[in-house]
Amino acid sequence: MKRLSTILDQLTISEEDAPAIRSLKQKASLQAIKAQFELSQAQLELMSTYFVHEMHQGLSRDGCTIRMLPTFVYRTSPKVDGEFYALDIGGTNFRVIRMNVKGGQLVSSNQQASRIPDEHKNGGTAEGMFGFVADAIGSFVKDDAKEESPIPLGFTFSFPITQQAIDKGTLLKWTKGFTTRGVQNEDVVQLLQKELDKRKIHVKVVALCNDTVGTMVARFFEDASTEMGVIIGTGSNGCYWERSKNIVKDKSLDRGMKEMCINMEFGNFDSHKLNVLPVTPYDDEIDHHSPNKGSQRFEKMISGLYLGEISRLVLVALSNNGALPKIFAEKLNKPYGLSAKDTSIISSDILPGLHCVHDTLMTEYGIDCTQASDRYVVREVCRLVASRSAQLSGMAIAATLIKAEKNGDATIAIDGSVFEKTPYYKAVLLKTIKTLVGENADIRCVLQKDGSGLGAGFIAAMVSHQK
Ligand code: BGC
């Protein structure tokens, strides 16, 4: 990979270059980027086999790159009735949801979304953050909280948590840019319950789950062939059903064929040694400046928080070697200054002349990209970065299906802005899965919108049904 990145230096375009030479060098520079980002079948096969290996490791002991966390959510969808509540903290935004369930099916729901202020997210305290969330829950449940018994609430917390029970889980490590103090190594259910109790809000947190788990369960209540839940949004991760007897590291679990959902935390795949991940110098740079350096290397190549930044770093490199006008390096000089939303708009432009690329660059970044060939380069860079993300997440899905022996027929419930809003993403994802599990497999990747929160409500319903 090093040699490919230095090729950009060899190809530096100068003022003296004749137009034909300039065009040739521009083409070669883009091809060098393509060679770094486009993954071959051989690379995908190696990665998926190694991924399966790492899943086995994670099931047998703690501290592996794919963490394989037991969730205490079992494969069952009881025909419950009632009103259930859910809290969904996914990243910067959180939602409180009220759900009406009849015969195990969602009849109606309503919700209130809010934003976690930066002061709580970056460097704030656990008390401040969970206090803020508890206030929002209090104002949402208001009159319903007058009942004698407390309102049961399912809590989706989209960060790596080790669970000791369905309603108990410790945050292993912050991801997605959070640095709030006093949460790592603490039980997040207790932190929230404490703030609710302080405010005399009559709500009891009965279940804790990851967003992938919520997404899978929400779909599973509708479609029993749902085998995985996947998030490809600000962060990325997946979960699946595993036979209890295979979860070797947890001695307390009953050994049997009963299937439990495993939160893989696959965003951390191969982060220790980078044995198989096709990291580029741009990925290294992102990792180097991130608050969780050395962790979540796979997530940093896939998820929305980083896709804009990877594209920006490549565009700046191309501008520095003359393959794009100098103005790109000048205007795109701010880290995280290019949004994933804009790179997705740019990469979707199929108009002749790529006017959408021009307009987005002009209005959002003040770059007047007059040459059609330059617009083409910009679009291709954004496409390559997004397609690599789709190939990598497709590889992870295929590997999981192979490990679970569900690679012939499965529904995969997927949520997240990258999957939802990038037009060709699903096609690349599906193609990658099929090349790895077999062309004849019937694999359905469905968008499970807002599943993370609804799933927590369903899990709260499961818990109350078991009592
Ligand atoms: C977190 C996961 C989460 C994923 C998607 C990652 O950063 O570690 O727990 O499921 O983001 O939100």
Tab-separated table of C-alpha atoms in Angstrom, residues 15-404:
chain	number	residue	atom	x	y	z
A	15	GLU	CA	2.356	23.984	-14.775
A	16	GLU	CA	4.672	22.955	-17.608
A	17	ASP	CA	2.848	19.724	-18.341
A	18	ALA	CA	1.107	19.673	-21.715
A	19	PRO	CA	-2.685	19.045	-21.534
A	20	ALA	CA	-2.289	15.461	-22.774
A	21	ILE	CA	0.319	14.673	-20.109
A	22	ARG	CA	-1.779	16.376	-17.433
A	23	SER	CA	-4.749	14.264	-18.403
A	24	LEU	CA	-2.644	11.099	-18.372
A	25	LYS	CA	-1.244	11.876	-14.922
A	26	GLN	CA	-4.709	12.697	-13.593
A	27	LYS	CA	-5.980	9.374	-14.884
A	28	ALA	CA	-3.084	7.463	-13.346
A	29	SER	CA	-3.536	9.260	-10.010
A	30	LEU	CA	-7.197	8.244	-9.879
A	31	GLN	CA	-6.277	4.688	-10.840
A	32	ALA	CA	-3.762	4.601	-7.986
A	33	ILE	CA	-6.562	5.552	-5.580
A	34	LYS	CA	-8.828	2.972	-7.159
A	35	ALA	CA	-6.215	0.252	-6.693
A	36	GLN	CA	-6.132	1.105	-2.983
A	37	PHE	CA	-9.881	1.229	-2.419
A	38	GLU	CA	-11.377	-1.389	-4.705
A	39	LEU	CA	-11.236	-4.796	-3.007
A	40	SER	CA	-10.565	-7.927	-5.024
A	41	GLN	CA	-12.372	-11.233	-4.566
A	42	ALA	CA	-9.194	-12.722	-3.105
A	43	GLN	CA	-8.967	-9.934	-0.503
A	44	LEU	CA	-12.642	-10.341	0.417
A	45	GLU	CA	-12.285	-14.111	0.759
A	46	LEU	CA	-9.245	-13.799	2.994
A	47	MET	CA	-10.945	-11.170	5.162
A	48	SER	CA	-14.166	-13.163	5.535
A	49	THR	CA	-12.345	-16.360	6.510
A	50	TYR	CA	-10.287	-14.442	9.043
A	51	PHE	CA	-13.480	-12.749	10.283
A	52	VAL	CA	-15.016	-16.179	11.000
A	53	HIS	CA	-11.817	-17.133	12.823
A	54	GLU	CA	-12.046	-13.995	14.949
A	55	MET	CA	-15.709	-14.726	15.744
A	56	HIS	CA	-14.668	-18.128	17.121
A	57	GLN	CA	-11.941	-16.466	19.176
A	58	GLY	CA	-14.361	-13.895	20.562
A	59	LEU	CA	-16.794	-16.620	21.624
A	60	SER	CA	-14.094	-18.473	23.492
A	61	ARG	CA	-12.461	-15.682	25.506
A	62	ASP	CA	-12.641	-11.998	26.455
A	63	GLY	CA	-10.431	-9.283	25.013
A	64	CYS	CA	-10.580	-10.321	21.333
A	65	THR	CA	-10.900	-7.840	18.501
A	66	ILE	CA	-14.453	-8.937	17.669
A	67	ARG	CA	-15.854	-8.865	21.170
A	68	MET	CA	-18.855	-11.224	20.690
A	69	LEU	CA	-20.881	-9.980	23.649
A	70	PRO	CA	-23.747	-12.108	25.016
A	71	THR	CA	-26.958	-10.058	25.237
A	72	PHE	CA	-29.335	-12.325	27.211
A	73	VAL	CA	-31.905	-11.841	24.454
A	74	TYR	CA	-33.158	-15.269	23.331
A	75	ARG	CA	-34.716	-16.220	20.006
A	76	THR	CA	-38.406	-15.926	20.830
A	77	SER	CA	-41.218	-13.584	19.857
A	78	PRO	CA	-44.040	-14.023	22.371
A	79	LYS	CA	-47.526	-12.747	21.482
A	80	VAL	CA	-47.501	-10.031	24.155
A	81	ASP	CA	-50.014	-7.193	24.589
A	82	GLY	CA	-49.525	-3.846	26.293
A	83	GLU	CA	-47.922	-0.423	26.309
A	84	PHE	CA	-44.145	-0.365	26.409
A	85	TYR	CA	-41.540	2.378	26.480
A	86	ALA	CA	-38.117	2.584	24.957
A	87	LEU	CA	-35.159	4.945	25.165
A	88	ASP	CA	-32.745	4.921	22.250
A	89	ILE	CA	-29.360	6.623	22.690
A	90	GLY	CA	-27.607	6.064	19.374
A	91	GLY	CA	-25.080	8.835	19.206
A	92	THR	CA	-25.707	12.522	19.379
A	93	ASN	CA	-29.479	12.077	19.143
A	94	PHE	CA	-31.733	10.142	21.431
A	95	ARG	CA	-35.410	9.234	21.345
A	96	VAL	CA	-38.056	8.285	23.848
A	97	ILE	CA	-40.734	6.023	22.363
A	98	ARG	CA	-44.166	4.861	23.479
A	99	MET	CA	-45.392	1.640	21.779
A	100	ASN	CA	-48.692	-0.125	21.702
A	101	VAL	CA	-48.288	-3.844	21.096
A	102	LYS	CA	-51.020	-6.403	20.440
A	103	GLY	CA	-50.372	-10.095	19.881
A	104	GLY	CA	-46.655	-9.340	19.540
A	105	GLN	CA	-47.250	-6.858	16.712
A	106	LEU	CA	-46.768	-3.110	16.819
A	107	VAL	CA	-50.124	-1.326	16.600
A	108	SER	CA	-49.006	2.268	17.062
A	109	SER	CA	-46.104	4.284	18.387
A	110	ASN	CA	-45.127	7.848	19.027
A	111	GLN	CA	-41.806	9.353	19.950
A	112	GLN	CA	-39.861	12.426	20.905
A	113	ALA	CA	-36.344	13.019	19.619
A	114	SER	CA	-33.751	15.290	21.238
A	115	ARG	CA	-30.055	16.034	20.930
A	116	ILE	CA	-27.428	15.445	23.561
A	117	PRO	CA	-25.713	18.818	23.965
A	118	ASP	CA	-21.979	18.844	23.209
A	119	GLU	CA	-21.112	19.818	26.779
A	120	HIS	CA	-22.470	16.425	27.981
A	121	LYS	CA	-20.989	14.451	25.113
A	122	ASN	CA	-17.476	15.827	25.117
A	123	GLY	CA	-15.846	15.853	28.502
A	124	GLY	CA	-19.120	16.210	30.476
A	125	THR	CA	-20.110	13.958	33.377
A	126	ALA	CA	-22.293	10.838	33.588
A	127	GLU	CA	-24.630	12.662	35.944
A	128	GLY	CA	-25.026	15.562	33.521
A	129	MET	CA	-25.684	13.343	30.522
A	130	PHE	CA	-28.038	10.820	32.136
A	131	GLY	CA	-29.736	13.638	34.081
A	132	PHE	CA	-30.475	15.384	30.795
A	133	VAL	CA	-31.881	12.149	29.329
A	134	ALA	CA	-33.944	11.440	32.500
A	135	ASP	CA	-35.529	14.911	32.242
A	136	ALA	CA	-36.566	14.159	28.655
A	137	ILE	CA	-38.061	10.804	29.711
A	138	GLY	CA	-39.907	12.533	32.569
A	139	SER	CA	-41.535	15.092	30.301
A	140	PHE	CA	-42.513	12.400	27.759
A	141	VAL	CA	-44.113	9.887	30.142
A	142	LYS	CA	-45.738	12.545	32.380
A	143	ASP	CA	-49.289	11.285	32.975
A	144	ASP	CA	-48.575	7.605	32.309
A	145	ALA	CA	-46.174	7.523	35.243
A	146	LYS	CA	-49.013	7.884	37.750
A	147	GLU	CA	-49.703	4.096	37.784
A	148	GLU	CA	-48.842	2.173	40.927
A	149	SER	CA	-46.236	-0.064	39.331
A	150	PRO	CA	-43.405	1.675	37.482
A	151	ILE	CA	-43.447	1.933	33.706
A	152	PRO	CA	-41.118	-0.704	32.145
A	153	LEU	CA	-38.552	0.789	29.796
A	154	GLY	CA	-36.235	-0.911	27.279
A	155	PHE	CA	-32.975	0.990	26.863
A	156	THR	CA	-30.964	0.915	23.646
A	157	PHE	CA	-27.419	2.114	24.211
A	158	SER	CA	-25.399	1.952	21.004
A	159	PHE	CA	-21.941	1.488	22.427
A	160	PRO	CA	-19.913	-1.607	23.388
A	161	ILE	CA	-21.355	-2.908	26.631
A	162	THR	CA	-20.572	-6.172	28.437
A	163	GLN	CA	-23.837	-7.424	29.814
A	164	GLN	CA	-24.098	-9.446	32.991
A	165	ALA	CA	-27.892	-9.740	32.684
A	166	ILE	CA	-30.654	-8.381	30.481
A	167	ASP	CA	-30.857	-5.264	32.702
A	168	LYS	CA	-27.195	-4.842	33.606
A	169	GLY	CA	-24.294	-3.791	31.410
A	170	THR	CA	-20.968	-2.006	31.682
A	171	LEU	CA	-19.606	0.358	29.028
A	172	LEU	CA	-16.310	-1.083	27.788
A	173	LYS	CA	-15.122	1.888	25.799
A	174	TRP	CA	-16.655	4.999	24.274
A	175	THR	CA	-16.847	5.117	20.461
A	176	LYS	CA	-18.171	7.650	17.909
A	177	GLY	CA	-16.354	10.597	19.470
A	178	PHE	CA	-17.969	10.469	22.964
A	179	THR	CA	-15.716	11.277	25.934
A	180	THR	CA	-18.240	11.780	28.795
A	181	ARG	CA	-16.512	11.031	32.125
A	182	GLY	CA	-17.687	8.450	34.655
A	183	VAL	CA	-19.430	6.114	32.201
A	184	GLN	CA	-16.668	3.733	31.066
A	185	ASN	CA	-16.566	0.626	33.290
A	186	GLU	CA	-19.871	1.598	34.907
A	187	ASP	CA	-23.313	-0.026	34.679
A	188	VAL	CA	-25.244	2.298	32.364
A	189	VAL	CA	-28.632	1.003	33.571
A	190	GLN	CA	-27.763	2.053	37.099
A	191	LEU	CA	-26.496	5.442	35.946
A	192	LEU	CA	-29.806	6.110	34.189
A	193	GLN	CA	-31.978	4.604	36.940
A	194	LYS	CA	-30.232	6.774	39.546
A	195	GLU	CA	-31.108	9.958	37.656
A	196	LEU	CA	-34.709	8.792	37.110
A	197	ASP	CA	-35.085	7.976	40.815
A	198	LYS	CA	-33.559	11.295	41.884
A	199	ARG	CA	-36.285	13.029	39.896
A	200	LYS	CA	-38.990	10.667	41.171
A	201	ILE	CA	-39.827	9.605	37.625
A	202	HIS	CA	-41.803	6.375	37.999
A	203	VAL	CA	-39.973	4.400	35.293
A	204	LYS	CA	-37.965	1.193	35.666
A	205	VAL	CA	-35.277	0.194	33.181
A	206	VAL	CA	-36.024	-3.520	32.634
A	207	ALA	CA	-33.837	-4.260	29.619
A	208	LEU	CA	-30.653	-2.974	28.023
A	209	CYS	CA	-29.650	-3.635	24.433
A	210	ASN	CA	-27.394	-2.519	21.629
A	211	ASP	CA	-28.930	-0.807	18.549
A	212	THR	CA	-28.063	-3.781	16.318
A	213	VAL	CA	-29.951	-6.042	18.738
A	214	GLY	CA	-32.967	-3.724	18.779
A	215	THR	CA	-32.921	-3.617	14.981
A	216	MET	CA	-32.807	-7.398	14.655
A	217	VAL	CA	-35.510	-8.004	17.269
A	218	ALA	CA	-37.853	-5.394	15.770
A	219	ARG	CA	-37.684	-7.223	12.434
A	220	PHE	CA	-37.767	-10.668	14.018
A	221	PHE	CA	-41.177	-9.986	15.591
A	222	GLU	CA	-42.459	-9.578	11.999
A	223	ASP	CA	-40.244	-12.012	10.138
A	224	ALA	CA	-38.925	-15.160	11.842
A	225	SER	CA	-36.222	-15.642	9.206
A	226	THR	CA	-34.337	-12.560	10.476
A	227	GLU	CA	-30.810	-13.768	11.182
A	228	MET	CA	-28.844	-10.541	11.650
A	229	GLY	CA	-29.214	-6.926	12.735
A	230	VAL	CA	-26.732	-4.473	11.224
A	231	ILE	CA	-26.132	-0.741	11.625
A	232	ILE	CA	-24.286	1.218	8.951
A	233	GLY	CA	-24.730	4.773	10.136
A	234	THR	CA	-22.577	7.070	12.246
A	235	GLY	CA	-21.021	3.869	13.598
A	236	SER	CA	-21.221	0.298	12.394
A	237	ASN	CA	-21.789	-3.075	13.976
A	238	GLY	CA	-23.777	-6.302	13.703
A	239	CYS	CA	-25.482	-8.979	15.790
A	240	TYR	CA	-26.810	-12.471	15.065
A	241	TRP	CA	-28.325	-15.530	16.759
A	242	GLU	CA	-25.788	-17.995	18.188
A	243	ARG	CA	-26.421	-21.362	19.840
A	244	SER	CA	-25.774	-21.068	23.586
A	245	LYS	CA	-23.503	-24.105	23.525
A	246	ASN	CA	-21.110	-22.212	21.253
A	247	ILE	CA	-20.716	-19.262	23.647
A	248	VAL	CA	-17.882	-21.086	25.359
A	249	LYS	CA	-16.496	-18.143	27.342
A	250	ASP	CA	-19.640	-17.664	29.453
A	251	LYS	CA	-19.788	-20.588	31.828
A	252	SER	CA	-23.034	-19.382	33.397
A	253	LEU	CA	-25.099	-19.895	30.236
A	254	ASP	CA	-27.068	-23.088	29.863
A	255	ARG	CA	-25.452	-25.313	27.260
A	256	GLY	CA	-27.940	-26.072	24.557
A	257	MET	CA	-29.399	-25.316	21.204
A	258	LYS	CA	-31.327	-22.300	22.517
A	259	GLU	CA	-30.155	-19.324	20.457
A	260	MET	CA	-28.995	-16.098	22.054
A	261	CYS	CA	-28.313	-12.844	20.268
A	262	ILE	CA	-24.620	-11.932	20.194
A	263	ASN	CA	-23.624	-8.298	19.834
A	264	MET	CA	-20.455	-8.744	17.809
A	265	GLU	CA	-19.062	-5.206	18.042
A	266	PHE	CA	-17.490	-5.941	14.677
A	267	GLY	CA	-16.362	-2.329	14.256
A	268	ASN	CA	-13.234	-3.367	16.143
A	269	PHE	CA	-12.408	-6.252	13.746
A	270	ASP	CA	-8.655	-6.717	13.176
A	271	SER	CA	-7.816	-3.518	15.074
A	272	HIS	CA	-4.919	-4.998	17.073
A	273	LYS	CA	-2.608	-6.197	14.315
A	274	LEU	CA	-4.226	-5.088	11.048
A	275	ASN	CA	-3.577	-8.551	9.639
A	276	VAL	CA	-6.054	-8.338	6.793
A	277	LEU	CA	-7.703	-4.903	6.744
A	278	PRO	CA	-6.795	-3.033	3.548
A	279	VAL	CA	-5.777	0.153	5.387
A	280	THR	CA	-4.569	3.105	3.363
A	281	PRO	CA	-2.470	6.047	4.594
A	282	TYR	CA	-5.765	8.008	4.751
A	283	ASP	CA	-7.229	5.483	7.198
A	284	ASP	CA	-4.072	5.676	9.297
A	285	GLU	CA	-4.321	9.431	9.440
A	286	ILE	CA	-7.938	9.326	10.621
A	287	ASP	CA	-7.082	6.797	13.293
A	288	HIS	CA	-4.063	8.764	14.419
A	289	HIS	CA	-6.137	11.869	15.161
A	290	SER	CA	-9.160	10.087	16.649
A	291	PRO	CA	-9.961	10.001	20.392
A	292	ASN	CA	-9.979	6.157	20.282
A	293	LYS	CA	-6.697	5.608	18.439
A	294	GLY	CA	-5.987	1.952	17.609
A	295	SER	CA	-9.608	0.886	18.177
A	296	GLN	CA	-12.551	0.439	15.817
A	297	ARG	CA	-10.288	0.375	12.743
A	298	PHE	CA	-12.919	-1.524	10.720
A	299	GLU	CA	-15.656	0.926	11.746
A	300	LYS	CA	-13.399	3.812	10.725
A	301	MET	CA	-13.359	2.402	7.166
A	302	ILE	CA	-17.125	1.865	6.989
A	303	SER	CA	-19.237	4.293	8.945
A	304	GLY	CA	-20.718	7.694	8.234
A	305	LEU	CA	-18.672	9.499	10.843
A	306	TYR	CA	-15.538	8.835	8.770
A	307	LEU	CA	-16.571	8.485	5.104
A	308	GLY	CA	-16.579	12.239	4.470
A	309	GLU	CA	-13.192	12.596	6.120
A	310	ILE	CA	-11.601	9.754	4.127
A	311	SER	CA	-12.872	11.350	0.898
A	312	ARG	CA	-11.612	14.758	2.007
A	313	LEU	CA	-8.115	13.404	2.709
A	314	VAL	CA	-7.955	11.741	-0.719
A	315	LEU	CA	-9.193	14.880	-2.496
A	316	VAL	CA	-6.612	17.002	-0.668
A	317	ALA	CA	-3.854	14.521	-1.643
A	318	LEU	CA	-4.964	14.696	-5.278
A	319	SER	CA	-5.038	18.481	-5.108
A	320	ASN	CA	-1.545	18.561	-3.612
A	321	ASN	CA	-0.181	16.490	-6.492
A	322	GLY	CA	-1.951	18.653	-9.062
A	323	ALA	CA	-4.516	16.048	-10.164
A	324	LEU	CA	-7.165	18.446	-8.864
A	325	PRO	CA	-6.977	22.264	-8.742
A	326	LYS	CA	-5.192	23.829	-5.767
A	327	ILE	CA	-8.436	25.310	-4.477
A	328	PHE	CA	-9.502	21.843	-3.240
A	329	ALA	CA	-6.620	21.680	-0.775
A	330	GLU	CA	-7.293	25.267	0.314
A	331	LYS	CA	-11.045	25.003	0.832
A	332	LEU	CA	-11.058	21.491	2.216
A	333	ASN	CA	-8.304	22.102	4.754
A	334	LYS	CA	-10.452	21.656	7.860
A	335	PRO	CA	-10.560	18.148	9.409
A	336	TYR	CA	-14.049	16.671	9.116
A	337	GLY	CA	-14.942	19.640	6.920
A	338	LEU	CA	-16.521	17.471	4.202
A	339	SER	CA	-19.755	15.844	5.301
A	340	ALA	CA	-20.770	12.250	4.545
A	341	LYS	CA	-24.095	13.662	3.374
A	342	ASP	CA	-22.393	15.766	0.689
A	343	THR	CA	-20.083	12.965	-0.436
A	344	SER	CA	-23.177	10.816	-0.806
A	345	ILE	CA	-24.874	13.516	-2.952
A	346	ILE	CA	-21.701	13.908	-5.034
A	347	SER	CA	-21.264	10.189	-5.558
A	348	SER	CA	-24.875	9.784	-6.689
A	349	ASP	CA	-24.619	12.332	-9.525
A	350	ILE	CA	-25.320	10.658	-12.857
A	351	LEU	CA	-26.260	13.790	-14.803
A	352	PRO	CA	-24.206	14.431	-17.937
A	353	GLY	CA	-21.731	17.174	-17.017
A	354	LEU	CA	-22.041	16.256	-13.326
A	355	HIS	CA	-23.828	19.484	-12.422
A	356	CYS	CA	-24.797	18.213	-9.023
A	357	VAL	CA	-21.112	17.702	-8.186
A	358	HIS	CA	-20.420	21.268	-9.309
A	359	ASP	CA	-23.311	22.785	-7.379
A	360	THR	CA	-22.569	20.940	-4.137
A	361	LEU	CA	-18.896	21.936	-4.274
A	362	MET	CA	-19.825	25.536	-5.115
A	363	THR	CA	-22.595	26.159	-2.588
A	364	GLU	CA	-21.226	24.165	0.325
A	365	TYR	CA	-17.475	24.648	-0.086
A	366	GLY	CA	-16.962	27.643	-2.389
A	367	ILE	CA	-15.114	25.498	-4.950
A	368	ASP	CA	-15.884	26.406	-8.560
A	369	CYS	CA	-15.034	23.119	-10.266
A	370	THR	CA	-15.282	24.109	-13.914
A	371	GLN	CA	-13.594	21.150	-15.631
A	372	ALA	CA	-15.764	18.106	-16.285
A	373	SER	CA	-12.734	15.836	-15.853
A	374	ASP	CA	-12.109	17.253	-12.349
A	375	ARG	CA	-15.748	16.734	-11.389
A	376	TYR	CA	-15.436	13.165	-12.569
A	377	VAL	CA	-12.395	12.602	-10.347
A	378	VAL	CA	-14.249	14.037	-7.324
A	379	ARG	CA	-17.277	11.840	-7.924
A	380	GLU	CA	-15.159	8.732	-8.399
A	381	VAL	CA	-13.228	9.340	-5.172
A	382	CYS	CA	-16.483	9.653	-3.174
A	383	ARG	CA	-17.820	6.532	-4.887
A	384	LEU	CA	-14.707	4.485	-4.216
A	385	VAL	CA	-14.773	5.376	-0.533
A	386	ALA	CA	-18.490	4.507	-0.173
A	387	SER	CA	-18.192	1.333	-2.257
A	388	ARG	CA	-15.308	0.104	-0.126
A	389	SER	CA	-17.555	0.618	2.896
A	390	ALA	CA	-20.280	-1.470	1.215
A	391	GLN	CA	-17.804	-4.203	0.274
A	392	LEU	CA	-16.437	-4.358	3.820
A	393	SER	CA	-19.842	-4.488	5.493
A	394	GLY	CA	-21.003	-7.062	2.914
A	395	MET	CA	-17.942	-9.154	3.778
A	396	ALA	CA	-18.794	-8.974	7.511
A	397	ILE	CA	-22.410	-10.008	6.874
A	398	ALA	CA	-21.374	-12.910	4.637
A	399	ALA	CA	-18.819	-14.136	7.179
A	400	THR	CA	-21.412	-14.041	9.974
A	401	LEU	CA	-23.950	-15.983	7.912
A	402	ILE	CA	-21.303	-18.572	7.085
A	403	LYS	CA	-20.311	-18.940	10.766
A	404	ALA	CA	-23.965	-19.263	11.823
